[in-house]
PDB file of C-alpha atoms in Angstrom:
ATOM      1  CA  MET A 293      22.295 -14.659   0.193  1.00  0.00           C
ATOM      2  CA  SER A 294      23.395 -11.952  -2.155  1.00  0.00           C
ATOM      3  CA  ALA A 295      20.544 -11.781  -4.644  1.00  0.00           C
ATOM      4  CA  GLY A 296      21.198  -8.153  -5.462  1.00  0.00           C
ATOM      5  CA  VAL A 297      19.362  -5.868  -7.814  1.00  0.00           C
ATOM      6  CA  ALA A 298      21.884  -6.401 -10.609  1.00  0.00           C
ATOM      7  CA  MET A 299      21.912  -9.745 -12.388  1.00  0.00           C
ATOM      8  CA  PRO A 300      23.434 -11.993  -9.728  1.00  0.00           C
ATOM      9  CA  THR A 301      24.417 -14.626 -12.276  1.00  0.00           C
ATOM     10  CA  SER A 302      27.124 -12.942 -14.240  1.00  0.00           C
ATOM     11  CA  ASN A 303      29.654 -12.463 -11.471  1.00  0.00           C
ATOM     12  CA  ASP A 304      28.438 -14.221  -8.325  1.00  0.00           C
ATOM     13  CA  PRO A 305      30.454 -17.465  -8.011  1.00  0.00           C
ATOM     14  CA  PHE A 306      27.827 -19.014  -5.723  1.00  0.00           C
ATOM     15  CA  TYR A 307      25.081 -18.845  -8.335  1.00  0.00           C
ATOM     16  CA  ALA A 308      27.426 -19.667 -11.199  1.00  0.00           C
ATOM     17  CA  GLY A 309      28.522 -22.828  -9.383  1.00  0.00           C
ATOM     18  CA  LEU A 310      24.941 -23.713  -8.495  1.00  0.00           C
ATOM     19  CA  GLY A 311      23.933 -23.391 -12.129  1.00  0.00           C
ATOM     20  CA  GLN A 312      26.805 -25.582 -13.311  1.00  0.00           C
ATOM     21  CA  ALA A 313      26.055 -28.279 -10.740  1.00  0.00           C
ATOM     22  CA  VAL A 314      22.401 -28.456 -11.686  1.00  0.00           C
ATOM     23  CA  ARG A 315      23.310 -28.433 -15.337  1.00  0.00           C
ATOM     24  CA  ILE A 316      25.571 -31.469 -15.081  1.00  0.00           C
ATOM     25  CA  GLY A 317      22.942 -33.413 -13.161  1.00  0.00           C
ATOM     26  CA  THR A 318      20.321 -32.891 -15.828  1.00  0.00           C
ATOM     27  CA  GLU A 319      22.751 -33.661 -18.655  1.00  0.00           C
ATOM     28  CA  LEU A 320      23.347 -37.123 -17.176  1.00  0.00           C
ATOM     29  CA  LEU A 321      19.672 -37.757 -16.589  1.00  0.00           C
ATOM     30  CA  ALA A 322      18.424 -36.508 -19.953  1.00  0.00           C
ATOM     31  CA  SER A 323      20.889 -38.576 -22.001  1.00  0.00           C
ATOM     32  CA  LEU A 324      20.031 -41.693 -20.013  1.00  0.00           C
ATOM     33  CA  ALA A 325      16.305 -41.102 -20.546  1.00  0.00           C
ATOM     34  CA  VAL A 326      16.704 -40.431 -24.266  1.00  0.00           C
ATOM     35  CA  GLY A 327      18.949 -43.481 -24.817  1.00  0.00           C
ATOM     36  CA  GLY A 328      16.679 -45.793 -22.855  1.00  0.00           C
ATOM     37  CA  GLY A 329      13.589 -44.316 -24.524  1.00  0.00           C
ATOM     38  CA  LEU A 330      14.985 -44.816 -28.032  1.00  0.00           C
ATOM     39  CA  GLY A 331      15.979 -48.405 -27.228  1.00  0.00           C
ATOM     40  CA  TRP A 332      12.593 -49.165 -25.735  1.00  0.00           C
ATOM     41  CA  ALA A 333      10.799 -47.613 -28.712  1.00  0.00           C
ATOM     42  CA  ALA A 334      12.909 -49.666 -31.132  1.00  0.00           C
ATOM     43  CA  ASP A 335      12.003 -52.805 -29.174  1.00  0.00           C
ATOM     44  CA  THR A 336       8.323 -52.069 -28.935  1.00  0.00           C
ATOM     45  CA  TYR A 337       7.451 -50.529 -32.283  1.00  0.00           C
ATOM     46  CA  LEU A 338      10.153 -51.632 -34.739  1.00  0.00           C
ATOM     47  CA  PHE A 339      11.756 -54.982 -34.094  1.00  0.00           C
ATOM     48  CA  GLY A 340      10.019 -56.629 -31.164  1.00  0.00           C
ATOM     49  CA  SER A 341      13.470 -57.673 -30.058  1.00  0.00           C
ATOM     50  CA  GLY A 342      12.817 -58.215 -26.387  1.00  0.00           C
ATOM     51  CA  PRO A 343      14.835 -56.329 -23.816  1.00  0.00           C
ATOM     52  CA  TRP A 344      17.960 -55.953 -25.952  1.00  0.00           C
ATOM     53  CA  GLY A 345      17.117 -52.601 -27.497  1.00  0.00           C
ATOM     54  CA  LEU A 346      16.447 -51.159 -24.049  1.00  0.00           C
ATOM     55  CA  VAL A 347      19.703 -52.602 -22.669  1.00  0.00           C
ATOM     56  CA  ILE A 348      21.822 -51.269 -25.532  1.00  0.00           C
ATOM     57  CA  GLY A 349      19.943 -47.962 -25.477  1.00  0.00           C
ATOM     58  CA  LEU A 350      20.626 -47.504 -21.776  1.00  0.00           C
ATOM     59  CA  ILE A 351      24.335 -48.273 -22.214  1.00  0.00           C
ATOM     60  CA  VAL A 352      24.616 -45.796 -25.085  1.00  0.00           C
ATOM     61  CA  GLY A 353      22.599 -43.308 -23.014  1.00  0.00           C
ATOM     62  CA  VAL A 354      25.003 -43.581 -20.085  1.00  0.00           C
ATOM     63  CA  ALA A 355      27.971 -43.055 -22.415  1.00  0.00           C
ATOM     64  CA  ALA A 356      26.334 -40.032 -24.020  1.00  0.00           C
ATOM     65  CA  GLY A 357      25.385 -38.662 -20.602  1.00  0.00           C
ATOM     66  CA  ILE A 358      28.930 -38.894 -19.303  1.00  0.00           C
ATOM     67  CA  ARG A 359      30.185 -37.277 -22.499  1.00  0.00           C
ATOM     68  CA  ASN A 360      27.728 -34.393 -22.145  1.00  0.00           C
ATOM     69  CA  ALA A 361      28.517 -33.977 -18.461  1.00  0.00           C
ATOM     70  CA  MET A 362      32.227 -33.829 -19.187  1.00  0.00           C
ATOM     71  CA  ARG A 363      31.596 -31.289 -21.913  1.00  0.00           C
ATOM     72  CA  ALA A 364      29.634 -29.161 -19.451  1.00  0.00           C
ATOM     73  CA  ALA A 365      32.319 -29.547 -16.780  1.00  0.00           C
ATOM     74  CA  LYS A 366      35.083 -28.361 -19.122  1.00  0.00           C
ATOM     75  CA  ASN A 367      34.145 -24.750 -18.527  1.00  0.00           C
ATOM     76  CA  TRP A 368      33.620 -24.822 -14.810  1.00  0.00           C
ATOM     77  CA  PRO A 369      33.559 -21.256 -13.497  1.00  0.00           C
ATOM     78  CA  LYS A 370      36.792 -20.373 -11.787  1.00  0.00           C
TER      79      LYS A 370
ATOM     80  CA  MET B 201      -4.076 -28.169   6.933  1.00  0.00           C
ATOM     81  CA  GLU B 202      -3.708 -31.532   5.178  1.00  0.00           C
ATOM     82  CA  GLU B 203      -2.623 -30.268   1.798  1.00  0.00           C
ATOM     83  CA  SER B 204      -0.132 -31.794  -0.591  1.00  0.00           C
ATOM     84  CA  PRO B 205       2.838 -29.531  -1.338  1.00  0.00           C
ATOM     85  CA  LEU B 206       2.246 -30.341  -5.009  1.00  0.00           C
ATOM     86  CA  HIS B 207      -1.266 -28.925  -4.847  1.00  0.00           C
ATOM     87  CA  PRO B 208      -0.279 -25.421  -6.072  1.00  0.00           C
ATOM     88  CA  PHE B 209       0.868 -26.890  -9.401  1.00  0.00           C
ATOM     89  CA  GLU B 210      -2.596 -28.168 -10.294  1.00  0.00           C
ATOM     90  CA  LEU B 211      -4.453 -26.140 -12.872  1.00  0.00           C
ATOM     91  CA  HIS B 212      -8.197 -25.717 -12.988  1.00  0.00           C
ATOM     92  CA  GLU B 213     -10.261 -24.306 -15.813  1.00  0.00           C
ATOM     93  CA  LEU B 214     -11.514 -20.835 -15.061  1.00  0.00           C
ATOM     94  CA  ILE B 215     -13.275 -20.179 -18.358  1.00  0.00           C
ATOM     95  CA  PRO B 216     -13.879 -23.399 -20.312  1.00  0.00           C
ATOM     96  CA  ILE B 217     -13.453 -22.841 -24.053  1.00  0.00           C
ATOM     97  CA  SER B 218     -13.505 -25.557 -26.673  1.00  0.00           C
ATOM     98  CA  LEU B 219     -12.517 -24.892 -30.271  1.00  0.00           C
ATOM     99  CA  PHE B 220     -13.042 -27.676 -32.860  1.00  0.00           C
ATOM    100  CA  GLY B 221     -12.671 -30.271 -30.104  1.00  0.00           C
ATOM    101  CA  LEU B 222      -9.481 -28.644 -28.813  1.00  0.00           C
ATOM    102  CA  ASP B 223      -9.520 -27.661 -25.159  1.00  0.00           C
ATOM    103  CA  ILE B 224      -8.247 -24.102 -25.028  1.00  0.00           C
ATOM    104  CA  SER B 225      -9.753 -23.195 -21.674  1.00  0.00           C
ATOM    105  CA  ILE B 226      -8.403 -20.227 -19.789  1.00  0.00           C
ATOM    106  CA  ASN B 227      -6.666 -21.221 -16.553  1.00  0.00           C
ATOM    107  CA  LYS B 228      -4.357 -19.586 -14.085  1.00  0.00           C
ATOM    108  CA  ALA B 229      -1.222 -20.313 -16.127  1.00  0.00           C
ATOM    109  CA  VAL B 230      -2.688 -18.670 -19.223  1.00  0.00           C
ATOM    110  CA  ILE B 231      -3.599 -15.548 -17.270  1.00  0.00           C
ATOM    111  CA  LEU B 232      -0.131 -15.434 -15.720  1.00  0.00           C
ATOM    112  CA  MET B 233       1.424 -15.695 -19.186  1.00  0.00           C
ATOM    113  CA  TRP B 234      -0.648 -12.715 -20.301  1.00  0.00           C
ATOM    114  CA  ILE B 235       0.542 -10.774 -17.270  1.00  0.00           C
ATOM    115  CA  VAL B 236       4.156 -11.756 -17.987  1.00  0.00           C
ATOM    116  CA  VAL B 237       3.906 -10.624 -21.593  1.00  0.00           C
ATOM    117  CA  GLY B 238       2.130  -7.423 -20.560  1.00  0.00           C
ATOM    118  CA  LEU B 239       4.690  -6.520 -17.910  1.00  0.00           C
ATOM    119  CA  ALA B 240       7.659  -7.308 -20.155  1.00  0.00           C
ATOM    120  CA  ALA B 241       6.196  -5.284 -22.994  1.00  0.00           C
ATOM    121  CA  MET B 242       5.411  -2.420 -20.638  1.00  0.00           C
ATOM    122  CA  LEU B 243       8.946  -2.338 -19.232  1.00  0.00           C
ATOM    123  CA  LEU B 244      10.617  -2.449 -22.628  1.00  0.00           C
ATOM    124  CA  VAL B 245       8.220  -0.135 -24.479  1.00  0.00           C
ATOM    125  CA  ILE B 246       8.010   2.541 -21.793  1.00  0.00           C
ATOM    126  CA  GLY B 247      11.654   2.104 -20.808  1.00  0.00           C
ATOM    127  CA  GLY B 248      12.762   2.191 -24.419  1.00  0.00           C
ATOM    128  CA  SER B 249      10.657   5.124 -25.554  1.00  0.00           C
ATOM    129  CA  ALA B 250      12.324   7.881 -23.524  1.00  0.00           C
ATOM    130  CA  ARG B 251      15.935   7.501 -24.762  1.00  0.00           C
ATOM    131  CA  LYS B 252      17.244  10.172 -22.476  1.00  0.00           C
ATOM    132  CA  LEU B 253      20.960  10.709 -22.045  1.00  0.00           C
ATOM    133  CA  VAL B 254      20.475  10.552 -18.297  1.00  0.00           C
ATOM    134  CA  PRO B 255      18.173   7.542 -18.085  1.00  0.00           C
ATOM    135  CA  THR B 256      15.108   7.282 -15.892  1.00  0.00           C
ATOM    136  CA  LYS B 257      14.819   4.294 -13.541  1.00  0.00           C
ATOM    137  CA  LEU B 258      12.731   2.304 -16.010  1.00  0.00           C
ATOM    138  CA  GLN B 259      15.020   3.177 -18.887  1.00  0.00           C
ATOM    139  CA  SER B 260      18.138   2.067 -17.051  1.00  0.00           C
ATOM    140  CA  LEU B 261      16.426  -1.204 -16.110  1.00  0.00           C
ATOM    141  CA  ALA B 262      15.532  -1.820 -19.749  1.00  0.00           C
ATOM    142  CA  GLU B 263      19.073  -0.899 -20.808  1.00  0.00           C
ATOM    143  CA  LEU B 264      20.549  -3.241 -18.206  1.00  0.00           C
ATOM    144  CA  LEU B 265      18.403  -6.079 -19.529  1.00  0.00           C
ATOM    145  CA  VAL B 266      19.190  -5.470 -23.199  1.00  0.00           C
ATOM    146  CA  ASP B 267      22.873  -5.053 -22.465  1.00  0.00           C
ATOM    147  CA  PHE B 268      22.950  -8.289 -20.472  1.00  0.00           C
ATOM    148  CA  ILE B 269      21.311 -10.266 -23.304  1.00  0.00           C
ATOM    149  CA  ARG B 270      23.663  -8.657 -25.808  1.00  0.00           C
ATOM    150  CA  GLY B 271      26.589  -9.774 -23.636  1.00  0.00           C
ATOM    151  CA  ILE B 272      25.330 -13.371 -23.594  1.00  0.00           C
ATOM    152  CA  ILE B 273      25.052 -13.442 -27.382  1.00  0.00           C
ATOM    153  CA  LEU B 274      28.454 -11.838 -27.974  1.00  0.00           C
ATOM    154  CA  ASP B 275      30.089 -14.262 -25.521  1.00  0.00           C
ATOM    155  CA  THR B 276      28.626 -17.391 -27.083  1.00  0.00           C
ATOM    156  CA  MET B 277      28.104 -16.622 -30.772  1.00  0.00           C
ATOM    157  CA  GLY B 278      30.149 -13.517 -31.478  1.00  0.00           C
ATOM    158  CA  GLN B 279      29.018 -10.628 -33.632  1.00  0.00           C
ATOM    159  CA  ASP B 280      27.235 -12.943 -36.118  1.00  0.00           C
ATOM    160  CA  GLY B 281      24.909 -14.033 -33.369  1.00  0.00           C
ATOM    161  CA  MET B 282      23.244 -10.629 -33.155  1.00  0.00           C
ATOM    162  CA  LYS B 283      20.905 -11.861 -35.922  1.00  0.00           C
ATOM    163  CA  PHE B 284      19.261 -13.978 -33.245  1.00  0.00           C
ATOM    164  CA  PHE B 285      18.878 -11.123 -30.770  1.00  0.00           C
ATOM    165  CA  PRO B 286      15.067 -10.836 -31.047  1.00  0.00           C
ATOM    166  CA  LEU B 287      14.578 -14.569 -30.447  1.00  0.00           C
ATOM    167  CA  ILE B 288      17.080 -14.829 -27.601  1.00  0.00           C
ATOM    168  CA  ALA B 289      15.824 -11.664 -25.924  1.00  0.00           C
ATOM    169  CA  THR B 290      12.216 -12.887 -26.103  1.00  0.00           C
ATOM    170  CA  LEU B 291      13.173 -16.213 -24.548  1.00  0.00           C
ATOM    171  CA  PHE B 292      15.212 -14.641 -21.764  1.00  0.00           C
ATOM    172  CA  VAL B 293      12.713 -11.957 -20.847  1.00  0.00           C
ATOM    173  CA  PHE B 294       9.742 -14.312 -20.898  1.00  0.00           C
ATOM    174  CA  ILE B 295      11.441 -16.990 -18.792  1.00  0.00           C
ATOM    175  CA  LEU B 296      12.910 -14.465 -16.351  1.00  0.00           C
ATOM    176  CA  PHE B 297       9.593 -12.695 -15.834  1.00  0.00           C
ATOM    177  CA  SER B 298       7.648 -15.940 -15.400  1.00  0.00           C
ATOM    178  CA  ASN B 299      10.195 -17.248 -12.902  1.00  0.00           C
ATOM    179  CA  LEU B 300      10.172 -14.033 -10.893  1.00  0.00           C
ATOM    180  CA  LEU B 301       6.412 -13.483 -10.973  1.00  0.00           C
ATOM    181  CA  GLY B 302       5.896 -17.031  -9.772  1.00  0.00           C
ATOM    182  CA  LEU B 303       7.705 -16.147  -6.544  1.00  0.00           C
ATOM    183  CA  ILE B 304       4.968 -13.723  -5.530  1.00  0.00           C
ATOM    184  CA  PRO B 305       2.779 -15.641  -3.076  1.00  0.00           C
ATOM    185  CA  GLY B 306      -0.552 -16.578  -4.634  1.00  0.00           C
ATOM    186  CA  SER B 307       0.603 -16.291  -8.219  1.00  0.00           C
ATOM    187  CA  TYR B 308       1.596 -19.152 -10.484  1.00  0.00           C
ATOM    188  CA  THR B 309       4.924 -20.198 -12.024  1.00  0.00           C
ATOM    189  CA  VAL B 310       4.278 -20.789 -15.720  1.00  0.00           C
ATOM    190  CA  THR B 311       7.684 -22.431 -16.151  1.00  0.00           C
ATOM    191  CA  SER B 312       6.779 -25.140 -13.616  1.00  0.00           C
ATOM    192  CA  GLN B 313       4.628 -26.723 -16.327  1.00  0.00           C
ATOM    193  CA  ILE B 314       6.865 -29.006 -18.395  1.00  0.00           C
ATOM    194  CA  ILE B 315       4.799 -28.387 -21.520  1.00  0.00           C
ATOM    195  CA  VAL B 316       5.790 -24.706 -21.475  1.00  0.00           C
ATOM    196  CA  THR B 317       9.513 -25.368 -21.108  1.00  0.00           C
ATOM    197  CA  ALA B 318       9.353 -28.282 -23.573  1.00  0.00           C
ATOM    198  CA  VAL B 319       7.808 -26.078 -26.258  1.00  0.00           C
ATOM    199  CA  PHE B 320      10.628 -23.537 -25.839  1.00  0.00           C
ATOM    200  CA  ALA B 321      13.370 -26.180 -25.801  1.00  0.00           C
ATOM    201  CA  VAL B 322      12.042 -28.165 -28.750  1.00  0.00           C
ATOM    202  CA  SER B 323      11.495 -25.024 -30.853  1.00  0.00           C
ATOM    203  CA  VAL B 324      15.022 -23.785 -30.194  1.00  0.00           C
ATOM    204  CA  TYR B 325      16.514 -27.179 -30.958  1.00  0.00           C
ATOM    205  CA  ALA B 326      14.393 -27.668 -34.091  1.00  0.00           C
ATOM    206  CA  LEU B 327      15.456 -24.215 -35.266  1.00  0.00           C
ATOM    207  CA  SER B 328      19.122 -25.071 -34.731  1.00  0.00           C
ATOM    208  CA  VAL B 329      18.810 -28.334 -36.693  1.00  0.00           C
ATOM    209  CA  ALA B 330      16.883 -26.668 -39.524  1.00  0.00           C
ATOM    210  CA  LEU B 331      19.422 -23.854 -39.600  1.00  0.00           C
ATOM    211  CA  GLY B 332      22.303 -26.324 -39.734  1.00  0.00           C
ATOM    212  CA  PHE B 333      20.843 -28.188 -42.687  1.00  0.00           C
ATOM    213  CA  MET B 334      19.994 -24.925 -44.464  1.00  0.00           C
ATOM    214  CA  LEU B 335      23.491 -23.500 -44.065  1.00  0.00           C
ATOM    215  CA  HIS B 336      25.595 -26.625 -44.526  1.00  0.00           C
ATOM    216  CA  GLY B 337      23.359 -29.129 -46.306  1.00  0.00           C
ATOM    217  CA  ILE B 338      24.260 -32.771 -45.719  1.00  0.00           C
ATOM    218  CA  LYS B 339      27.621 -31.791 -44.230  1.00  0.00           C
ATOM    219  CA  PHE B 340      25.710 -30.812 -41.082  1.00  0.00           C
ATOM    220  CA  LEU B 341      25.645 -34.511 -40.166  1.00  0.00           C
ATOM    221  CA  GLY B 342      29.348 -34.052 -39.443  1.00  0.00           C
ATOM    222  CA  ILE B 343      28.446 -32.827 -35.956  1.00  0.00           C
ATOM    223  CA  LEU B 344      27.821 -36.498 -35.153  1.00  0.00           C
ATOM    224  CA  VAL B 345      31.534 -37.239 -35.623  1.00  0.00           C
ATOM    225  CA  PRO B 346      33.799 -35.583 -33.063  1.00  0.00           C
ATOM    226  CA  PRO B 347      37.040 -34.302 -34.589  1.00  0.00           C
ATOM    227  CA  GLY B 348      39.900 -36.784 -34.374  1.00  0.00           C
ATOM    228  CA  THR B 349      37.785 -39.936 -34.170  1.00  0.00           C
ATOM    229  CA  PRO B 350      39.551 -42.980 -35.661  1.00  0.00           C
ATOM    230  CA  GLY B 351      37.524 -44.783 -38.321  1.00  0.00           C
ATOM    231  CA  TRP B 352      36.995 -48.011 -36.392  1.00  0.00           C
ATOM    232  CA  LEU B 353      35.315 -46.116 -33.548  1.00  0.00           C
ATOM    233  CA  LEU B 354      32.656 -44.618 -35.808  1.00  0.00           C
ATOM    234  CA  PRO B 355      29.981 -47.333 -35.243  1.00  0.00           C
ATOM    235  CA  LEU B 356      30.265 -46.615 -31.519  1.00  0.00           C
ATOM    236  CA  MET B 357      30.616 -42.847 -31.597  1.00  0.00           C
ATOM    237  CA  ILE B 358      27.750 -42.053 -33.976  1.00  0.00           C
ATOM    238  CA  PRO B 359      24.996 -43.559 -31.770  1.00  0.00           C
ATOM    239  CA  ILE B 360      26.511 -41.933 -28.696  1.00  0.00           C
ATOM    240  CA  GLU B 361      26.686 -38.545 -30.374  1.00  0.00           C
ATOM    241  CA  LEU B 362      23.167 -38.986 -31.755  1.00  0.00           C
ATOM    242  CA  VAL B 363      21.803 -39.649 -28.275  1.00  0.00           C
ATOM    243  CA  SER B 364      23.767 -36.769 -26.786  1.00  0.00           C
ATOM    244  CA  GLN B 365      22.358 -34.467 -29.483  1.00  0.00           C
ATOM    245  CA  LEU B 366      18.792 -35.656 -28.882  1.00  0.00           C
ATOM    246  CA  ALA B 367      19.289 -35.209 -25.147  1.00  0.00           C
ATOM    247  CA  ARG B 368      19.835 -31.474 -25.646  1.00  0.00           C
ATOM    248  CA  PRO B 369      16.183 -30.383 -25.859  1.00  0.00           C
ATOM    249  CA  VAL B 370      15.234 -32.846 -23.113  1.00  0.00           C
ATOM    250  CA  SER B 371      17.831 -31.558 -20.671  1.00  0.00           C
ATOM    251  CA  LEU B 372      16.971 -27.953 -21.566  1.00  0.00           C
ATOM    252  CA  ALA B 373      13.281 -28.490 -20.845  1.00  0.00           C
ATOM    253  CA  VAL B 374      13.693 -30.707 -17.786  1.00  0.00           C
ATOM    254  CA  ARG B 375      16.267 -28.438 -16.134  1.00  0.00           C
ATOM    255  CA  LEU B 376      14.070 -25.355 -16.096  1.00  0.00           C
ATOM    256  CA  PHE B 377      10.903 -27.247 -15.181  1.00  0.00           C
ATOM    257  CA  ALA B 378      12.577 -29.284 -12.425  1.00  0.00           C
ATOM    258  CA  ASN B 379      14.273 -26.284 -10.821  1.00  0.00           C
ATOM    259  CA  MET B 380      11.085 -24.275 -10.679  1.00  0.00           C
ATOM    260  CA  THR B 381       8.944 -27.166  -9.463  1.00  0.00           C
ATOM    261  CA  ALA B 382      11.477 -28.258  -6.846  1.00  0.00           C
ATOM    262  CA  GLY B 383      11.905 -24.770  -5.428  1.00  0.00           C
ATOM    263  CA  HIS B 384       8.181 -24.219  -5.066  1.00  0.00           C
ATOM    264  CA  THR B 385       7.683 -27.676  -3.574  1.00  0.00           C
ATOM    265  CA  ILE B 386      10.265 -26.902  -0.892  1.00  0.00           C
ATOM    266  CA  LEU B 387       8.529 -23.610  -0.187  1.00  0.00           C
ATOM    267  CA  GLY B 388       5.205 -25.456   0.031  1.00  0.00           C
ATOM    268  CA  VAL B 389       6.592 -28.016   2.486  1.00  0.00           C
ATOM    269  CA  LEU B 390       8.153 -25.309   4.667  1.00  0.00           C
ATOM    270  CA  PHE B 391       4.918 -23.298   4.716  1.00  0.00           C
ATOM    271  CA  GLY B 392       3.031 -26.457   5.653  1.00  0.00           C
ATOM    272  CA  LEU B 393       5.425 -26.981   8.558  1.00  0.00           C
ATOM    273  CA  ALA B 394       5.089 -23.347   9.605  1.00  0.00           C
ATOM    274  CA  ILE B 395       1.303 -23.584   9.714  1.00  0.00           C
ATOM    275  CA  GLY B 396       1.277 -27.013  11.354  1.00  0.00           C
ATOM    276  CA  GLY B 397       3.856 -26.031  13.959  1.00  0.00           C
ATOM    277  CA  GLY B 398       1.793 -23.258  15.455  1.00  0.00           C
ATOM    278  CA  LEU B 399       3.247 -20.246  17.213  1.00  0.00           C
ATOM    279  CA  LEU B 400       5.599 -22.174  19.467  1.00  0.00           C
ATOM    280  CA  ILE B 401       7.875 -23.683  16.810  1.00  0.00           C
ATOM    281  CA  GLY B 402       6.271 -22.565  13.533  1.00  0.00           C
ATOM    282  CA  TRP B 403       8.349 -19.391  13.303  1.00  0.00           C
ATOM    283  CA  LEU B 404      11.435 -21.495  12.528  1.00  0.00           C
ATOM    284  CA  PRO B 405      10.249 -23.003   9.201  1.00  0.00           C
ATOM    285  CA  PHE B 406       8.652 -19.657   8.426  1.00  0.00           C
ATOM    286  CA  ALA B 407      12.044 -17.977   8.717  1.00  0.00           C
ATOM    287  CA  PHE B 408      13.414 -20.633   6.371  1.00  0.00           C
ATOM    288  CA  THR B 409      10.741 -19.839   3.784  1.00  0.00           C
ATOM    289  CA  ILE B 410      11.999 -16.265   3.721  1.00  0.00           C
ATOM    290  CA  ALA B 411      15.583 -17.429   3.198  1.00  0.00           C
ATOM    291  CA  MET B 412      14.446 -19.908   0.546  1.00  0.00           C
ATOM    292  CA  ASN B 413      12.544 -17.180  -1.261  1.00  0.00           C
ATOM    293  CA  GLY B 414      15.775 -15.182  -1.447  1.00  0.00           C
ATOM    294  CA  LEU B 415      17.593 -18.194  -2.873  1.00  0.00           C
ATOM    295  CA  GLU B 416      14.747 -18.757  -5.314  1.00  0.00           C
ATOM    296  CA  VAL B 417      15.166 -15.231  -6.686  1.00  0.00           C
ATOM    297  CA  GLY B 418      18.749 -16.137  -7.550  1.00  0.00           C
ATOM    298  CA  ILE B 419      17.651 -19.439  -9.081  1.00  0.00           C
ATOM    299  CA  ALA B 420      15.003 -17.640 -11.135  1.00  0.00           C
ATOM    300  CA  PHE B 421      17.774 -15.498 -12.624  1.00  0.00           C
ATOM    301  CA  ILE B 422      20.229 -18.309 -13.142  1.00  0.00           C
ATOM    302  CA  GLN B 423      17.796 -20.684 -14.785  1.00  0.00           C
ATOM    303  CA  ALA B 424      16.698 -18.010 -17.258  1.00  0.00           C
ATOM    304  CA  TYR B 425      20.387 -17.296 -17.860  1.00  0.00           C
ATOM    305  CA  ILE B 426      21.362 -20.951 -18.402  1.00  0.00           C
ATOM    306  CA  PHE B 427      18.432 -21.590 -20.718  1.00  0.00           C
ATOM    307  CA  THR B 428      19.421 -18.583 -22.799  1.00  0.00           C
ATOM    308  CA  VAL B 429      23.153 -19.384 -22.859  1.00  0.00           C
ATOM    309  CA  LEU B 430      22.530 -22.959 -23.940  1.00  0.00           C
ATOM    310  CA  SER B 431      20.068 -21.852 -26.630  1.00  0.00           C
ATOM    311  CA  CYS B 432      22.804 -19.549 -27.928  1.00  0.00           C
ATOM    312  CA  VAL B 433      25.381 -22.355 -27.799  1.00  0.00           C
ATOM    313  CA  TYR B 434      23.124 -24.754 -29.715  1.00  0.00           C
ATOM    314  CA  LEU B 435      22.284 -22.154 -32.353  1.00  0.00           C
ATOM    315  CA  GLY B 436      25.962 -21.206 -32.588  1.00  0.00           C
ATOM    316  CA  ASP B 437      26.925 -24.870 -33.079  1.00  0.00           C
ATOM    317  CA  ALA B 438      24.543 -25.098 -36.007  1.00  0.00           C
ATOM    318  CA  VAL B 439      25.963 -21.947 -37.586  1.00  0.00           C
ATOM    319  CA  THR B 440      29.663 -22.677 -37.157  1.00  0.00           C
ATOM    320  CA  LEU B 441      29.385 -26.483 -37.475  1.00  0.00           C
ATOM    321  CA  HIS B 442      31.716 -27.103 -34.572  1.00  0.00           C
ATOM    322  CA  GLY B 443      29.256 -29.366 -32.846  1.00  0.00           C
ATOM    323  CA  HIS B 444      31.249 -29.147 -29.672  1.00  0.00           C
ATOM    324  CA  GLY B 445      30.368 -25.684 -28.607  1.00  0.00           C
ATOM    325  CA  ASP B 446      30.181 -24.962 -24.937  1.00  0.00           C
ATOM    326  CA  ALA B 447      33.760 -23.836 -25.463  1.00  0.00           C
ATOM    327  CA  HIS B 448      32.794 -20.235 -24.925  1.00  0.00           C
ATOM    328  CA  ALA B 449      29.944 -20.779 -22.509  1.00  0.00           C
ATOM    329  CA  HIS B 450      30.349 -19.960 -18.870  1.00  0.00           C
TER     330      HIS B 450
END
């Protein structure tokens, strides 16, 4: 546990890795929530089109989440 | 001790104030925010006023902080990004101080309220979108098309990119809030075990709370750091119109 006086984030690989891991998790989750939320909102307030907006929204959300996660993983700390 | 580990996150009005039907009561989080702002201002004003060649302790702390933020901006946005220094420095110092102050037993973590982190994330994202449209006009919509996309893929890629753009403020807000809340919940559970266990076995979870507190100090730093880096990346995307930043982020 090397939480020193100096900023432990800039050079400590443990904390850098921890930050990256948490980041990728939330990227997946947030895109899924936004996609599903947009689809559900389109269903409920715009078209009244049953579950289809939610279904399509979730699929697009998963795709966007994976894209964001891959983007975040591209610069994994060495 | 039958207390929920989520109990410390509840806020109660200390001084009820109502202004034109708006509830602006003073609670623990508001007081903690005042303390955070006061401490940060004190450190930077007193630390920055001396300007000695051989710095005092406070001055070197302030210099360390300013230098660190400057490094983040130069890494992600380059020299042009120094325009945003006041904004980025405010964000970093406020989040860092609230995270760290929340670790003192009996105080309150302001950043464990999602409304606080959401306001920061949405303002930064709204600023980046407004900035993009101001600098590039309608061409800013080009961030929705990744470079090298064949034409027939556009109907698929534009919704995906739109969702991944809109997910940015959400993930920014949720990440900070969830990390702070989760860490304090774990501490709460461990303390509950320590009290419930009594002297015979209770020392074991108590020892873990000390280790967890050390880890939480690191997480307090890293979450402030990540929030700041990503704010820089999003603002930098809007300025340079690459849309696929993160290239320089750590």
